[in-house]
GROMACS .gro file of C-alpha atoms in nm:
model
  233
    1UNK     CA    1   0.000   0.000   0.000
    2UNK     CA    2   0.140   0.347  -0.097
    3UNK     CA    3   0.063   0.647   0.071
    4UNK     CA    4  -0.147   0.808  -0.165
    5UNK     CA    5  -0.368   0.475  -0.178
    6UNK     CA    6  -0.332   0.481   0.231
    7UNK     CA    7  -0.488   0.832   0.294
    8UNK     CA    8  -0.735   0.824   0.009
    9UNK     CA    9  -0.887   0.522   0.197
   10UNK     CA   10  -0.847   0.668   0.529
   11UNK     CA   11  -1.009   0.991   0.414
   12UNK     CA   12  -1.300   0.736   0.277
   13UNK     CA   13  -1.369   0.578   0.605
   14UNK     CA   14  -1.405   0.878   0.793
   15UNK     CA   15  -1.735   0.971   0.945
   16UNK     CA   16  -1.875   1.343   1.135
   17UNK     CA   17  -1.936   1.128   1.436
   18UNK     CA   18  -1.580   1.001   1.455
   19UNK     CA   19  -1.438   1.309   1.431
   20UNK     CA   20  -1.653   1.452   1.711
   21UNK     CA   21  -1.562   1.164   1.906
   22UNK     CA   22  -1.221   1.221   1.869
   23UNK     CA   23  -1.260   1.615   1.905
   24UNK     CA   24  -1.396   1.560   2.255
   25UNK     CA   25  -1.072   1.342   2.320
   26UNK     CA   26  -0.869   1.625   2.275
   27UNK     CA   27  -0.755   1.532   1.843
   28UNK     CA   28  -0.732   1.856   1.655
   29UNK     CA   29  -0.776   1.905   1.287
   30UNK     CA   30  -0.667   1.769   1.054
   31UNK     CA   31  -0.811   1.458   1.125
   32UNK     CA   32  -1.114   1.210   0.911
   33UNK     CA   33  -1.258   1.052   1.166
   34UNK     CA   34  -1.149   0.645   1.125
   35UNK     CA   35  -1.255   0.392   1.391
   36UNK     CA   36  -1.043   0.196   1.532
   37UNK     CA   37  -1.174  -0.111   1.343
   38UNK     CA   38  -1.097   0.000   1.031
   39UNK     CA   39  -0.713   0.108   1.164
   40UNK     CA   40  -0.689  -0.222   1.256
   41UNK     CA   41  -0.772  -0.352   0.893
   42UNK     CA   42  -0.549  -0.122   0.687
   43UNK     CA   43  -0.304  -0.200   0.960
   44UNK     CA   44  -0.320  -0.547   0.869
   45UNK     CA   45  -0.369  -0.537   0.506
   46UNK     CA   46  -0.024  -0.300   0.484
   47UNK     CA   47   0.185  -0.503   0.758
   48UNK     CA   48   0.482  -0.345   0.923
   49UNK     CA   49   0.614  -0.105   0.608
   50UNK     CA   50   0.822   0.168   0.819
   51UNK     CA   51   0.840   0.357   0.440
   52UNK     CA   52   0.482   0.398   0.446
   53UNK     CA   53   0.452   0.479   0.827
   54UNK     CA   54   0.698   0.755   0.773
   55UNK     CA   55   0.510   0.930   0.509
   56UNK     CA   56   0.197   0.921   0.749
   57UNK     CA   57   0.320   1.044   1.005
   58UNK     CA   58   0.445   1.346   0.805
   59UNK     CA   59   0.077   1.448   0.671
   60UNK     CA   60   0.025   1.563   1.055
   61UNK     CA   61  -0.303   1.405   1.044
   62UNK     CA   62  -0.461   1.263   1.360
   63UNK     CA   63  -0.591   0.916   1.171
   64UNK     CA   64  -0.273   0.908   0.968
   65UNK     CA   65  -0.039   0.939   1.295
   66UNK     CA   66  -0.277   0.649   1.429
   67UNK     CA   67  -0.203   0.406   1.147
   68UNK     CA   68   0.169   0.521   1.113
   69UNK     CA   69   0.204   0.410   1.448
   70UNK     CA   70   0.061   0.035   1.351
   71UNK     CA   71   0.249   0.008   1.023
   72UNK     CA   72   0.593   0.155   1.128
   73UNK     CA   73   0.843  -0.111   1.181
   74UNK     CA   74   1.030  -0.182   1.524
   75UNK     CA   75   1.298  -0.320   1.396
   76UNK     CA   76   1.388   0.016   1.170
   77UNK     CA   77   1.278   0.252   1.462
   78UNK     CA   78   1.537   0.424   1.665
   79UNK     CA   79   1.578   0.582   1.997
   80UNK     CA   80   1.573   0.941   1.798
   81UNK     CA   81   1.308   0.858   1.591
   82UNK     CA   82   1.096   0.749   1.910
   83UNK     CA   83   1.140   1.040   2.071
   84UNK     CA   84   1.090   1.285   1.802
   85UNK     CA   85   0.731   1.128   1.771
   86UNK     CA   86   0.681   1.154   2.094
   87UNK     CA   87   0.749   1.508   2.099
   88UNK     CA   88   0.483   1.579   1.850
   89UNK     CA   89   0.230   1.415   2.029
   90UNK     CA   90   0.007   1.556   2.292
   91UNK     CA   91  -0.317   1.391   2.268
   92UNK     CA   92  -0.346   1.094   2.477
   93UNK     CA   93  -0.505   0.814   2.301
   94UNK     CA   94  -0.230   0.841   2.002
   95UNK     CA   95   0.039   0.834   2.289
   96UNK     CA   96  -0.149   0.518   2.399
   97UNK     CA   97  -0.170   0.363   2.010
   98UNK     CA   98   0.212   0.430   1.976
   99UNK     CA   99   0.347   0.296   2.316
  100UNK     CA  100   0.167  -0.001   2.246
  101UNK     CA  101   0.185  -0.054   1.860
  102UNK     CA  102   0.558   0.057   1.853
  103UNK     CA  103   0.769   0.179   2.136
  104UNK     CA  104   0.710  -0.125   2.340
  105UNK     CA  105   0.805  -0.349   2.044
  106UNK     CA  106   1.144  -0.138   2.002
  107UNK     CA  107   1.400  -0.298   2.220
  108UNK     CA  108   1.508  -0.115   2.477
  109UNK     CA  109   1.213  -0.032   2.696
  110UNK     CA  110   1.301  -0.067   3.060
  111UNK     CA  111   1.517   0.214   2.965
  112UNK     CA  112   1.345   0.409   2.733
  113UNK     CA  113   1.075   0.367   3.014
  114UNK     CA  114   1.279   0.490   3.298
  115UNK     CA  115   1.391   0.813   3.123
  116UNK     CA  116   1.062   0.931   2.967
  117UNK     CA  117   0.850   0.817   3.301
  118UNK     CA  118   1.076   1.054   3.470
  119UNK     CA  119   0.995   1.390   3.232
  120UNK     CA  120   0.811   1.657   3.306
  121UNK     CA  121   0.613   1.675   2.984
  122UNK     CA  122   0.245   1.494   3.073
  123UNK     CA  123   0.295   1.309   2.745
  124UNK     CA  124   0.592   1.213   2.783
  125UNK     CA  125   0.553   1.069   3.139
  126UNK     CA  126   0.219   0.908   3.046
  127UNK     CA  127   0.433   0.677   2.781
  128UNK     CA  128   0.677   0.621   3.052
  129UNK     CA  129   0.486   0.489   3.263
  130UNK     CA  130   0.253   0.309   2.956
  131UNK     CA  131   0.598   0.155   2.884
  132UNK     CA  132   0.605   0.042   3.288
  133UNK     CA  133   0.285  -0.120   3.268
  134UNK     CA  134   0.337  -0.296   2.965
  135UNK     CA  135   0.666  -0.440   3.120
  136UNK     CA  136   0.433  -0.592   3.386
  137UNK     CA  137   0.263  -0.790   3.207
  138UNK     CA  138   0.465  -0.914   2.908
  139UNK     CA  139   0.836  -0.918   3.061
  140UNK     CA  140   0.812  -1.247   3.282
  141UNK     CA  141   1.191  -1.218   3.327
  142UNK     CA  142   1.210  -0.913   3.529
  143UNK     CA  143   1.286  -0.942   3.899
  144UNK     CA  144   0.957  -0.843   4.156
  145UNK     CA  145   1.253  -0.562   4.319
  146UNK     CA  146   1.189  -0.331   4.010
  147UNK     CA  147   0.783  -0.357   4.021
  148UNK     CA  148   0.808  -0.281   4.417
  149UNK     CA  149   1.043   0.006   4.378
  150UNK     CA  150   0.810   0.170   4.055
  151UNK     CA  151   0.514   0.123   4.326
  152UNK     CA  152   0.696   0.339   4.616
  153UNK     CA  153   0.746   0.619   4.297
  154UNK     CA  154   0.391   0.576   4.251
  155UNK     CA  155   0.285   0.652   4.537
  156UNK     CA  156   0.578   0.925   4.597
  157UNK     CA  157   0.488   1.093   4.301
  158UNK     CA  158   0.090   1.113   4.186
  159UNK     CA  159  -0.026   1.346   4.367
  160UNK     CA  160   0.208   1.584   4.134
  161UNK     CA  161   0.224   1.411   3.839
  162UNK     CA  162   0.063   1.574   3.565
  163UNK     CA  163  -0.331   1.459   3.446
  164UNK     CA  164  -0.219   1.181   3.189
  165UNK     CA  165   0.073   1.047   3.368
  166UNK     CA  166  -0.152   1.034   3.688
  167UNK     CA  167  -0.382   0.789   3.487
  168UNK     CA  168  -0.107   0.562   3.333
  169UNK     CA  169   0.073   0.522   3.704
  170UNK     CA  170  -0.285   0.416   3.812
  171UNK     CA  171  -0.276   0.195   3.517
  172UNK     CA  172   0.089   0.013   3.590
  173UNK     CA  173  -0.027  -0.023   3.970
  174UNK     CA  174  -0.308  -0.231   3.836
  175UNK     CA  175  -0.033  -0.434   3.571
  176UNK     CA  176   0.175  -0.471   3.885
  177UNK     CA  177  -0.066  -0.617   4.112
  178UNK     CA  178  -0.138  -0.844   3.825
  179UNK     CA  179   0.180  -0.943   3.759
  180UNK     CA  180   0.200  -1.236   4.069
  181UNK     CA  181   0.007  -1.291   4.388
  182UNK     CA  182   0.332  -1.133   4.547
  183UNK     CA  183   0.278  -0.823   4.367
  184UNK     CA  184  -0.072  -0.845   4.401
  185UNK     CA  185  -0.032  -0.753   4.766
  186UNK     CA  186   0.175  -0.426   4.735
  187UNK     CA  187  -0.003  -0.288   4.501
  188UNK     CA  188  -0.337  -0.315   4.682
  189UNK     CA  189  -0.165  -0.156   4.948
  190UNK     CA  190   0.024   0.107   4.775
  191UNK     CA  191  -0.312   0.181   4.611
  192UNK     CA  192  -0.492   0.176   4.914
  193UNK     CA  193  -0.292   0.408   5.072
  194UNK     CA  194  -0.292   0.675   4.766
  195UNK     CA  195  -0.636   0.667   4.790
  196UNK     CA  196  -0.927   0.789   4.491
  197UNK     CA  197  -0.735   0.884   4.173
  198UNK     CA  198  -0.863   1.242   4.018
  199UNK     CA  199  -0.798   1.240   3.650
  200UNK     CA  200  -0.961   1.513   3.392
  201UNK     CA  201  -1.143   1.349   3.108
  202UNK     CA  202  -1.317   1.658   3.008
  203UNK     CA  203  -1.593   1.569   2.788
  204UNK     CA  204  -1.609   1.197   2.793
  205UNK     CA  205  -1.744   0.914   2.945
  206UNK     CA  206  -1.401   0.784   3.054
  207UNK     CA  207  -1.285   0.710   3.422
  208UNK     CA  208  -0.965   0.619   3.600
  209UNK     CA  209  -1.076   0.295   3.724
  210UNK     CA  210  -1.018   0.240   4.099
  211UNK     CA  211  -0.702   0.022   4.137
  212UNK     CA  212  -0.793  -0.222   4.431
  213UNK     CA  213  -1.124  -0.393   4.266
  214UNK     CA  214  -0.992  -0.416   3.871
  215UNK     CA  215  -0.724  -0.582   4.042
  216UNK     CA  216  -0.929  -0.785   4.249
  217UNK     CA  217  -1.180  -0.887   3.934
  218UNK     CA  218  -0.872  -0.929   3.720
  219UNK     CA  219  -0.752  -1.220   3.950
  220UNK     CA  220  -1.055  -1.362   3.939
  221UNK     CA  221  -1.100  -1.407   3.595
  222UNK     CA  222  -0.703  -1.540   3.598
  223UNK     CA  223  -0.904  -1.797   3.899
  224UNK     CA  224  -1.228  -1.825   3.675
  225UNK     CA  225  -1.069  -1.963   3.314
  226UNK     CA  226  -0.831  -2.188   3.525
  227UNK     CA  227  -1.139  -2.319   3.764
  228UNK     CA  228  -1.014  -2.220   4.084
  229UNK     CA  229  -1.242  -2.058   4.323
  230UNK     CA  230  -1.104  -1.671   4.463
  231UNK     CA  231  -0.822  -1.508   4.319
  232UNK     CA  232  -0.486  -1.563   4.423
  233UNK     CA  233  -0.333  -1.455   4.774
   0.00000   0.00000   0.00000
């Protein structure tokens, strides 16, 4: 898929109520309006073609800078090239599409993790600490020391942490205390202790979820699909 072919079918798919959606999510123009679904597809249908991601990206256009994130290629994605994205970025569900589509593929990430989680740009920390949470749940080879000392920054650190980061280090207590019954424990606790959350989500339906019960229901589904009664302890 060229680019030309790749924008004329984005442009296609768009709908009014998309891009109101997406207004209210804080996208600006330009932008056609694509769901998600149909990302998905064209994502699919190009594969990883870093070429074509590149030339999305470019356009500046909200659905393009979605896909470019799918399509662009781990493997020919560079620390400077991360972060120069990144910089461009400052609306929260594309930082969430491209921590999870392509900076968590890019090797590298417990470090790439550590230095953006400690910036003081909201966007920047919110991938940091997107990065964190996807460690918790993918990187089985990472010692419980690292998951215990990210939950004493938590809890150090959210009561000043900007409005998106505040929502992502909600998000990697909840990976962490899904991680292992160990883990399980001190993240209850650490969120029990920082108590209720606040996060902005202007003029959405969207809420930070409290960590203690998703936690809680999460183990029991782990319980329910391997037919043990009550989540681990």
């Amino acid at each position: 898929m060229d680019l030309a072919t790749a924008l004329a079918r984005l442009e296609a798919a768009g709908t009014e109520q998309n891009r109101r959606i997406y207004r209210r999510h804080g996208a600006r123009d330009p932008l056609f309006g694509v769901s998600f679904a149909v990302l998905h597809a064209l994502a699919k249908e190009a594969k990883r073609d870093h070429a074509l991601a590149l030339g999305l990206w470019a356009t500046g256009n909200y659905d393009a800078r979605l896909l470019a994130c799918m399509v662009a290629d781990p493997a020919a994605a560079g620390e400077a090239d991360l972060d120069s994205w990144l910089a461009e970025i400052d609306v929260y569900v594309l930082v969430d599409t491209f921590v999870g589509s392509l900076a968590a593929q890019v090797s590298g990430v417990r470090e790439r993790a550590d230095r953006w989680s400690a910036a003081d740009r909201d966007w920047t920390a919110q991938a940091g600490w997107d990065l964190y949470g996807q460690l918790a749940m993918r990187d089985a080879a990472l010692d419980d020391t690292l998951f215990l000392g990210l939950l004493r920054r938590i809890e150090a650190g959210i009561g000043t942490a900007g409005n998106r980061t505040r929502h992502s280090m909600n998000g990697a207590v909840i990976g962490i205390g899904v991680r292992s019954a160990a883990l399980r424990e001190a993240a209850e606790a650490t969120a029990a202790r920082i108590g209720p959350v606040v996060v902005d989500h202007g003029q959405t339906g969207c809420v930070t979820p409290a960590a203690v019960p998703y936690i809680a229901k999460a183990w029991d589904r782990r319980a329910s699909k391997a037919g043990v009664a009550g989540g681990a302890r």
